[in-house]
Coordinates of C-alpha atoms in Angstrom, one line a residue:
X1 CA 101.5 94.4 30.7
X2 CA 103.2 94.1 27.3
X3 CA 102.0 93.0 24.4
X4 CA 103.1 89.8 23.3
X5 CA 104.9 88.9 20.5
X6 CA 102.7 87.6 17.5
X7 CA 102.2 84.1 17.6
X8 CA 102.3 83.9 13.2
X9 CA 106.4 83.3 12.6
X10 CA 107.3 85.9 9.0
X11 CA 108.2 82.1 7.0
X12 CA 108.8 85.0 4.2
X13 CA 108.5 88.0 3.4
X14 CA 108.2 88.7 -0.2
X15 CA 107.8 91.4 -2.4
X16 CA 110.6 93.5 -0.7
X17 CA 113.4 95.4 -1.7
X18 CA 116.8 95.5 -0.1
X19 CA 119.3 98.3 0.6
X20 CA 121.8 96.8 -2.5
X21 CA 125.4 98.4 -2.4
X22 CA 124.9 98.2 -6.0
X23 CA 122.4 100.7 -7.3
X24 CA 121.2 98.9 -10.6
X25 CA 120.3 96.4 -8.0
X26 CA 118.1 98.9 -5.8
X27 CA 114.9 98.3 -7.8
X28 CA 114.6 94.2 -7.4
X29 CA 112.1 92.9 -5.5
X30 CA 113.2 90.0 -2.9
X31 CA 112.0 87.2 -0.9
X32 CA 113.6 86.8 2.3
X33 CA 112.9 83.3 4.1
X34 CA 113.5 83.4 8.3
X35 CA 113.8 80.0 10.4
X36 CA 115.1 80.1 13.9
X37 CA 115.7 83.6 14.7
X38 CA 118.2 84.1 11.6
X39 CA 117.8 84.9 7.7
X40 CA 117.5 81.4 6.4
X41 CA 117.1 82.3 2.3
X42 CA 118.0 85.6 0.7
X43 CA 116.4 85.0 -3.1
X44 CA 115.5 87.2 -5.9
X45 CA 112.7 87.2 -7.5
X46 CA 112.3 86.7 -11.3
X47 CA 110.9 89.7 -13.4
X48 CA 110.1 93.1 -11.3
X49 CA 106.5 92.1 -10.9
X50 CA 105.0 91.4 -7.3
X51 CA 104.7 87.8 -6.4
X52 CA 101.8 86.2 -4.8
X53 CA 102.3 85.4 -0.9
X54 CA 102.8 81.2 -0.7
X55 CA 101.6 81.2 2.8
X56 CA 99.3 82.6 5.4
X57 CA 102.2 83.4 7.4
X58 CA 104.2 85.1 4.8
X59 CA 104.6 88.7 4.8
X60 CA 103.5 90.6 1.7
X61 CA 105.8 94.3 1.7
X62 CA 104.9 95.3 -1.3
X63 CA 108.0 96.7 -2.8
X64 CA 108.8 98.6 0.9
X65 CA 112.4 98.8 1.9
X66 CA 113.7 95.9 4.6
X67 CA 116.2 97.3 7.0
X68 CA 118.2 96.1 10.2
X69 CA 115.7 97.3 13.2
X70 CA 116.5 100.0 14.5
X71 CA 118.1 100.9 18.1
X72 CA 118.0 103.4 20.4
X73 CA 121.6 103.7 21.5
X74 CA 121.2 106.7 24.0
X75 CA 117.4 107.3 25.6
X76 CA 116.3 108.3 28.5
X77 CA 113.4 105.7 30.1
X78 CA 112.2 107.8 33.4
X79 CA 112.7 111.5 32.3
X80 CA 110.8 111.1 28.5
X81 CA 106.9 113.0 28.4
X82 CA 107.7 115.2 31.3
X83 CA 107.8 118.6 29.4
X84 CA 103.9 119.5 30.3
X85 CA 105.8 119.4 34.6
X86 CA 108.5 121.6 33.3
X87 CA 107.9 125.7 32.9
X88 CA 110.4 126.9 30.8
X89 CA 111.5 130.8 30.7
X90 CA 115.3 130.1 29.2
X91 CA 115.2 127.3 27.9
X92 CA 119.0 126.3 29.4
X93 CA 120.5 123.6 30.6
X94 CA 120.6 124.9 34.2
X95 CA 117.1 125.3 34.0
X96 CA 117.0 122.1 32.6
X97 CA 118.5 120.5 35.4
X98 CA 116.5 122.5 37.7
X99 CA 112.3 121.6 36.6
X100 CA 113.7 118.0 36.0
X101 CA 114.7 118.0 39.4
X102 CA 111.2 119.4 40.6
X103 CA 109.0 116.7 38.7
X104 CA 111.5 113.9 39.6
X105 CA 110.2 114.6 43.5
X106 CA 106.8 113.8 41.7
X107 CA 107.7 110.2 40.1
X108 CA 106.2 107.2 41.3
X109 CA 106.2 103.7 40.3
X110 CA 102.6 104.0 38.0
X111 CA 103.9 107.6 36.3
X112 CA 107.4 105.7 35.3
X113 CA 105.8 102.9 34.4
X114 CA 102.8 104.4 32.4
X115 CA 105.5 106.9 30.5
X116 CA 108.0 104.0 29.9
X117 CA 105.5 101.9 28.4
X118 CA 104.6 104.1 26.0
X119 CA 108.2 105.0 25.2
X120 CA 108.8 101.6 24.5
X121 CA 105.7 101.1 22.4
X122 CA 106.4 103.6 20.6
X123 CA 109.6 102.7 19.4
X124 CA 108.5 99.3 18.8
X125 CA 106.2 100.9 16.3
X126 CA 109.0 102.8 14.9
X127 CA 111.3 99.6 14.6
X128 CA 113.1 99.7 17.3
X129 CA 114.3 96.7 18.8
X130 CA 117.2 97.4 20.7
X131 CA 117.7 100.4 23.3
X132 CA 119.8 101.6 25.8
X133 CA 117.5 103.3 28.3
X134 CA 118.7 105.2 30.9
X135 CA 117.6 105.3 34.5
X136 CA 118.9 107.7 37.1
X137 CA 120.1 107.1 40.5
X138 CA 120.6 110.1 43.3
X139 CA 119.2 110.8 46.7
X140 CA 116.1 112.2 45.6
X141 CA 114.6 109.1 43.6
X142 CA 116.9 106.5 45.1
X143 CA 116.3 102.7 42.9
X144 CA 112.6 103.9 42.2
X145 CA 113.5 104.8 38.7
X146 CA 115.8 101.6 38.1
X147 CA 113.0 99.7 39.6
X148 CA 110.7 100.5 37.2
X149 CA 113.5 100.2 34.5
X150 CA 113.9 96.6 35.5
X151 CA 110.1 95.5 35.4
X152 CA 109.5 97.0 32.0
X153 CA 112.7 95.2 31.1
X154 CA 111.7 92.1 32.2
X155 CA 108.5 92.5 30.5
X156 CA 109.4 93.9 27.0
X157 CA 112.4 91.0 27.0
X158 CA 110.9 89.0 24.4
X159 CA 110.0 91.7 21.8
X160 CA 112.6 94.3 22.3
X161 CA 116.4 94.7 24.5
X162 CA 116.1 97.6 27.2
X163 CA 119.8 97.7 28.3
X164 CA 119.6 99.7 31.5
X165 CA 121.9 102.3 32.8
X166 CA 122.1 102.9 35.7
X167 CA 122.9 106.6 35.8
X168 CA 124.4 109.7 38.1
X169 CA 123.4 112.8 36.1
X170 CA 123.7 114.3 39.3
X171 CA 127.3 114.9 40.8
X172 CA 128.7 112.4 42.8
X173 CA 130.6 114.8 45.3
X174 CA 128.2 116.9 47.7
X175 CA 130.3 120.4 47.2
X176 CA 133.4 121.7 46.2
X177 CA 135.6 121.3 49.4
X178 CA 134.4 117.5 49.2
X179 CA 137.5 115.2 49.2
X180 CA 135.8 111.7 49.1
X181 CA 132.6 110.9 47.2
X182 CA 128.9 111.2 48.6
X183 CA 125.3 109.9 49.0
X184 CA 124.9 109.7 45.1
X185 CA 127.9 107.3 44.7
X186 CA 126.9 105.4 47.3
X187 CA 124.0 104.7 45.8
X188 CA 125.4 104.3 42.4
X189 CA 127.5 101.7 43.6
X190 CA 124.9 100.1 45.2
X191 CA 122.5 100.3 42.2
X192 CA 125.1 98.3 40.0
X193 CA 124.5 95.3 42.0
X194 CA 121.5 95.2 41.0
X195 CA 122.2 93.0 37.5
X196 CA 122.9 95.8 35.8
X197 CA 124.5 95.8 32.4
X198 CA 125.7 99.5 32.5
X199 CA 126.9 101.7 34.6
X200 CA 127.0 105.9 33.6
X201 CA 127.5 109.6 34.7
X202 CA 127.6 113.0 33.6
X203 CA 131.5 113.8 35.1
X204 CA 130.3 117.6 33.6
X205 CA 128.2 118.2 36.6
X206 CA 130.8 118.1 39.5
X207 CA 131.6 121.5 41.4
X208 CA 135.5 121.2 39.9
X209 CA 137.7 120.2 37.1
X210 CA 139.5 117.7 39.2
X211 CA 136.2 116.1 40.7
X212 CA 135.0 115.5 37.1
X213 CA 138.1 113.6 36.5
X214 CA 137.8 111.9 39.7
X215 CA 133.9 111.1 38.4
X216 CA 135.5 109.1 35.8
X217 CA 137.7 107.5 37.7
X218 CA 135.3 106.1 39.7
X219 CA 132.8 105.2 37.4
X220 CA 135.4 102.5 35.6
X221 CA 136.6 101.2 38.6
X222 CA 132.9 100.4 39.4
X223 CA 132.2 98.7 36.0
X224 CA 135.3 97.2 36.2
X225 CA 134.4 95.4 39.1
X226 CA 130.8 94.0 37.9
X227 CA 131.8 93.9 34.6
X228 CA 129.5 96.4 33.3
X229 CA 129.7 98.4 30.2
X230 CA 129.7 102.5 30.7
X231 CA 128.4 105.0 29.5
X232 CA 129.1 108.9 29.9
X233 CA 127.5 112.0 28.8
X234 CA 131.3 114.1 28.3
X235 CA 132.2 117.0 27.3
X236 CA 128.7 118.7 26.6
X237 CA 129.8 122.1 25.7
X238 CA 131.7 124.4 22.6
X239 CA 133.6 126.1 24.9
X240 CA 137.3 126.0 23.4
X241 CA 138.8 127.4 27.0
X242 CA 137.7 123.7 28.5
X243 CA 139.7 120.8 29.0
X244 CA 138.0 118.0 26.8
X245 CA 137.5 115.7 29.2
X246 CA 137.5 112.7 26.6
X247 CA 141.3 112.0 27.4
X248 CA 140.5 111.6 30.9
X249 CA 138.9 108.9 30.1
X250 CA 141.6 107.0 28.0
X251 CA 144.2 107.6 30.3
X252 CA 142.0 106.1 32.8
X253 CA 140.9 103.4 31.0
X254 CA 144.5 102.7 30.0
X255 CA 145.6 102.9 33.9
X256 CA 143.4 99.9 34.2
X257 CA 144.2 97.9 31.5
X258 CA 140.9 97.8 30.1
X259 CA 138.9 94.9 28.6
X260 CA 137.5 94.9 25.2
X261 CA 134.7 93.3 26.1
X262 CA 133.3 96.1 27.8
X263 CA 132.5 99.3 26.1
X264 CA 132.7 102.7 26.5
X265 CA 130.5 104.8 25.1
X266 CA 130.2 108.2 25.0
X267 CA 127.3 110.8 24.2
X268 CA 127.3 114.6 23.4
X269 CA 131.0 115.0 22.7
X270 CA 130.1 118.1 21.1
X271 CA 133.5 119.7 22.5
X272 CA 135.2 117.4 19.9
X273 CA 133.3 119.8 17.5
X274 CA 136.0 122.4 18.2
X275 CA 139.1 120.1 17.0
X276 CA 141.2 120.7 14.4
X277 CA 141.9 117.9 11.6
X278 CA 145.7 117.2 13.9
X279 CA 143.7 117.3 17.0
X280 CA 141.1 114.3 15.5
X281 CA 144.1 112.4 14.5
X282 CA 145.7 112.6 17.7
X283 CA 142.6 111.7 19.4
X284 CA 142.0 109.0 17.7
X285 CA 145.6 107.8 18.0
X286 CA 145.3 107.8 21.6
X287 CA 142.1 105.7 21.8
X288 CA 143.9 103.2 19.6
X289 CA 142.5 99.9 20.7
X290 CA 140.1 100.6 23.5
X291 CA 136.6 100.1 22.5
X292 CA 135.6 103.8 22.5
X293 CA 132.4 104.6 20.5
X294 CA 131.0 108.0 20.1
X295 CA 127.3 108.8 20.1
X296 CA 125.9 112.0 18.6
X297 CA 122.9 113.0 20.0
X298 CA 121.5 116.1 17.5
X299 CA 118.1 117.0 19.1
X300 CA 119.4 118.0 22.2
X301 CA 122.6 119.2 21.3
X302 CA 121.5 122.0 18.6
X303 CA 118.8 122.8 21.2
X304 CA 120.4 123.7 23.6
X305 CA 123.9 124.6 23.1
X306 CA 125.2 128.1 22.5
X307 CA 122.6 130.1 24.0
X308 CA 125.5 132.8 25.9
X309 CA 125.6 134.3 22.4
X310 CA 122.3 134.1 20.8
X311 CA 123.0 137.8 19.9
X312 CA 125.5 137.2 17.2
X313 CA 124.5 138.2 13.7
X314 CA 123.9 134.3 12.9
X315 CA 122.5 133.4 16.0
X316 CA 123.6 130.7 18.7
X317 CA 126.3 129.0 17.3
X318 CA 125.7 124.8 17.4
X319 CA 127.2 121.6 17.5
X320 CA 126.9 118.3 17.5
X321 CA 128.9 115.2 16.0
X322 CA 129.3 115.3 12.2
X323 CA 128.8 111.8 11.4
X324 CA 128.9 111.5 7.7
X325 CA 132.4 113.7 8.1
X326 CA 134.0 112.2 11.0
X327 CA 133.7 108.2 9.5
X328 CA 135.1 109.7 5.9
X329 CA 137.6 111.9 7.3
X330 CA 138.7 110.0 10.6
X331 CA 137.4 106.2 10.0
X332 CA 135.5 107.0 13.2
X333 CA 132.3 104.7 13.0
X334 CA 129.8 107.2 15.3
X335 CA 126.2 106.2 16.4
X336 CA 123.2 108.9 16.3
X337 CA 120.5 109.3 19.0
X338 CA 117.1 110.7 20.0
X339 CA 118.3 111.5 23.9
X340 CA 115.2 112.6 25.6
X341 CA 111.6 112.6 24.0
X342 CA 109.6 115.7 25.5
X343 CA 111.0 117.2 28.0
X344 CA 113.4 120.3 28.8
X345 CA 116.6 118.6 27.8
X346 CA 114.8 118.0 24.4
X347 CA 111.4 119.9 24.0
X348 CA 110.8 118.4 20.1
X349 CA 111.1 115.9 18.1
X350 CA 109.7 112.4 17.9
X351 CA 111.1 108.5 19.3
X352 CA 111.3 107.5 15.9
X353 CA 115.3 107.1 15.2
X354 CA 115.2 107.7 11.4
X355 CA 113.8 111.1 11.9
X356 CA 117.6 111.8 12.8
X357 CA 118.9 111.0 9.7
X358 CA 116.6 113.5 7.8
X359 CA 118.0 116.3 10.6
X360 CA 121.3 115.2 9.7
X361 CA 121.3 115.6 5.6
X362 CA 120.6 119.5 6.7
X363 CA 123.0 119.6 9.5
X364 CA 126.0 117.9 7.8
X365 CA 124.9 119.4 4.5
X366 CA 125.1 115.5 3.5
X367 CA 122.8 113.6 0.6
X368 CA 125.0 111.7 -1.2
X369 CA 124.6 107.8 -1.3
X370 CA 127.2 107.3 0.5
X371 CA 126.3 109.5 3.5
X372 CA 123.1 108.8 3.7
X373 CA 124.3 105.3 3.9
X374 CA 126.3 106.3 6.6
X375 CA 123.3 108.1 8.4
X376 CA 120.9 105.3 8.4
X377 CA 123.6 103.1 9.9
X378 CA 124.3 105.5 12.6
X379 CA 120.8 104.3 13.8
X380 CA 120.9 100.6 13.5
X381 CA 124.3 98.8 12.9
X382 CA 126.2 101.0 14.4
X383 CA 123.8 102.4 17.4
X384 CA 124.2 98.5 17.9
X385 CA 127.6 98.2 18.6
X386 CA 128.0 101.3 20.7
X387 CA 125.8 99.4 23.1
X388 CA 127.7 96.5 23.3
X389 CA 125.9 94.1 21.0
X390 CA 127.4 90.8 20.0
X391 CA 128.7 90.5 16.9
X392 CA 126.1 87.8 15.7
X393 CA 123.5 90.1 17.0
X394 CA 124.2 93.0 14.8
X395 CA 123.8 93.0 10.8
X396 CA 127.2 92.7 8.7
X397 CA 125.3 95.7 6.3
X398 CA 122.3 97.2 5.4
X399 CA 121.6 94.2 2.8
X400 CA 120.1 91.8 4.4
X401 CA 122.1 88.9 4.0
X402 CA 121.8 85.3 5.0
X403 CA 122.9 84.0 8.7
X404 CA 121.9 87.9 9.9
X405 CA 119.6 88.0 12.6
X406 CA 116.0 87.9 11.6
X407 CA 115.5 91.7 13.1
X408 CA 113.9 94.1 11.1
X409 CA 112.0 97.2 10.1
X410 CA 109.5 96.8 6.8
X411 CA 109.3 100.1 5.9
X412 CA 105.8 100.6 3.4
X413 CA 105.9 102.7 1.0
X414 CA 109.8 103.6 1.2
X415 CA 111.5 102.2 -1.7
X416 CA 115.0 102.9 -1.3
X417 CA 117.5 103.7 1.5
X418 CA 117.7 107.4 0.1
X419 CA 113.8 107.3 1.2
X420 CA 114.1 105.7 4.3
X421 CA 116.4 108.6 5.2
X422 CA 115.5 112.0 3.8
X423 CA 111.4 110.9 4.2
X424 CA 111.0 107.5 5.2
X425 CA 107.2 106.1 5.2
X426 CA 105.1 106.1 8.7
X427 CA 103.4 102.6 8.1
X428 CA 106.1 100.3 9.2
X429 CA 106.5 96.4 10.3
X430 CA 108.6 95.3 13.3
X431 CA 110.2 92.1 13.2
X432 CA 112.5 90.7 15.8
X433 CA 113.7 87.1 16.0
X434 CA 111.6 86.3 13.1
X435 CA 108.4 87.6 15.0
X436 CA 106.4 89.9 14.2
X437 CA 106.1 92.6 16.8
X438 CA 104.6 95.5 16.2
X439 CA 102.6 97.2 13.0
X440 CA 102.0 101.0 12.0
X441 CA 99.4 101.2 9.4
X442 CA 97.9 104.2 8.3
X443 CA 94.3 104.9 6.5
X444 CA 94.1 107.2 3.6
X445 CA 90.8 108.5 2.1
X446 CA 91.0 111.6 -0.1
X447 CA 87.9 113.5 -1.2
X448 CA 86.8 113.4 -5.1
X449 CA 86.7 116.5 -7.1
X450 CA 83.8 117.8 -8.2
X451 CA 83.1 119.1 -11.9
X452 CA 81.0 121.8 -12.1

């Protein structure tokens, strides 16, 4: 079962520092008073010296670094810890696709739910609050995996969101001579009366061009129907001969006269990677007000991308979605994510989101303040919104301000956002609705050195 959520309500929690716009700002120490799920008091504290805790309850950070919790905007719940069922000789995405396959027929309810437990936990631990966890839907697993999905849902629902997807990664059409959709879709459609709150596919996957477009199609006519946000992994390559599939989806979406209130989200992207400055502008032109949000997914993509020239003098070349450059260049606001946690999609890396943002300063060459701010928010406000969030759900900044919602990440031992993203701390408090979820604390003992 999960845990539950601490019974001791944060009253405070003092001694803090904030993620202040204003630098000569960054060293105060706060107190930060919760009531009712919300930020009640934002107040600084006289003097830079620690204050003594007025309550049992109260939360003593000891000059760490509050932050917006964090969110997983693009996991996946039934394929993570799998990589010890997966013999990798190329390490490509076919073969990917092929060993996933392979340990899939091995799933059953206590394997999904004893490796979806712990991905959960884990990111509680790491300050996640928030995730959208995808579950997959095909002939060979059926709703066994959603299933699953839905019970650790249901369980988790008071300490963290798992927003289910259901998901097609497999193609929805049985070959290439197939005119009308098959067993997968069938199921698909099926799964998403299931309560479901998202509806995905990877269009990539279908024998032809014009099935992938037809993917699409169908996919937003399904969510359409139930209401259901979508989400698609698109245009996962850095091939410049192939059609970006990204304008499929608008002209799609415009065909239907498309509802703000349901988002679209889309992960990988990295075929954007190849557009010039005119082609960004155009693109973003012609997404104009649909609610379109991009999410880079780094791990997986620098993995494994490229790998047809791996002989070239530099390597494989790689790509994923340049966040700091794309919001100051484009004003396009784009969510980072860790994908898969150990398996052959993604052998490496951890759950914990702001492990990205240090990844990212050497991938975007970016450590300025201002990108790094833009980094860290890539992982909470903004991972946030690309799962459809409400807007009184999500923090207005990284400052915690009064009225935000009382969800957050103490991180010990990180004073500053420029820590939190190029090394941030591994003792960390988890705090959502002004509970207190989950803590990370770490023991330190270090020898003494002798004198001889």
């Amino acid at each position: 079962m999960a845990p539950n959520a601490s019974s001791n309500l944060p009253v405070a929690i003092t001694n803090v520092r904030l993620a202040h716009p204003d630098p000569a700002r960054s060293n105060d120490l706060w107190r930060i008073e919760c009531s009712g799920g919300r930020v009640s008091s934002v107040q600084c504290l006289v003097g830079q010296d620690p204050q003594p805790v007025r309550a049992d309850s109260d939360i003593d950070a000891d000059g760490g670094l509050l932050l917006p919790s964090l969110c997983h905007s693009h996991i996946h719940l039934d394929k993570c810890f799998i990589l010890d069922r997966c013999e990798l000789v190329h390490g490509n995405f076919a073969e990917a696709l092929q060993v996933t396959n392979k340990a899939k027929a091995a799933f059953d309810r206590d394997d999904l739910y004893r490796r979806g437990y712990k991905l959960i936990r884990d990111s509680l631990e790491c300050g996640v609050t928030s995730m959208r966890a995808h579950v997959e839907i095909d002939t060979a697993v059926e709703f066994l995996c959603l299933e699953v999905g839905q019970q650790l849902s249901k369980e988790f629902r008071d300490i963290c969101e798992v927003q289910l997807t259901a998901f097609a990664q497999e193609p929805l059409f049985d070959s290439a001579e197939s005119t009308e959709p098959g067993r997968n879709y069938i199921l698909l459609a099926q799964a998403v009366e299931k309560d479901i709150q998202v509806v995905g596919s990877a269009p990539y996957v279908e024998p032809t061009m014009e099935q992938a477009k037809a993917n699409i199609k169908l996919v937003l006519e399904l969510a359409q129907k139930h209401g259901c946000h979508v989400d698609f992994h698109l245009d996962y390559n850095l091939d410049p001969a192939s059609e970006p599939l990204i304008f499929e989806v608008i002209s799609s979406a415009k065909k239907l006269s498309w509802s703000r209130e349901s988002i679209i989200t889309i992960g990988h992207a990295t075929r954007l990677q190849l557009f010039t400055p005119a082609e960004w502008r155009d693109l973003v032109a012609a997404i104009g007000d649909l609610p379109i949000t991009f999410v880079g997914l780094p791990q997986s993509d620098i993995y494994m991308l490229g790998r047809q020239q791996a002989d070239s003098p530099l390597g494989a070349p790689r790509g994923t979605l340049r966040i700091p450059h794309l919001a100051n260049e484009y004003g396009v606001e784009m969510a980072m994510a860790v994908n898969n946690a150990q398996n052959a999609f993604t052998p490496q890396g951890s759950v914990d989101p702001l492990s990205l943002c240090a990844l990212g300063v050497a991938l975007f060459q970016s450590a300025t303040p201002g990108d790094l701010r833009t980094l860290v928010q890539a992982v909470t406000l903004t991972s946030k919104r690309a799962i459809g969030q409400r807007e009184r759900d999500v923090h207005r900044d990284l400052c915690i301000a009064r009225d935000d919602p009382a969800d957050f990440v103490i991180l010990h031992d990180t004073p500053n956002l420029q820590s939190a993203a190029l090394n941030p701390g591994y003792d960390r408090t988890t705090i959502r609705a002004g509970v207190v979820v989950a803590r990370r604390h770490t023991s330190r003992w270090v020898a003494d050195t002798i004198q001889v």
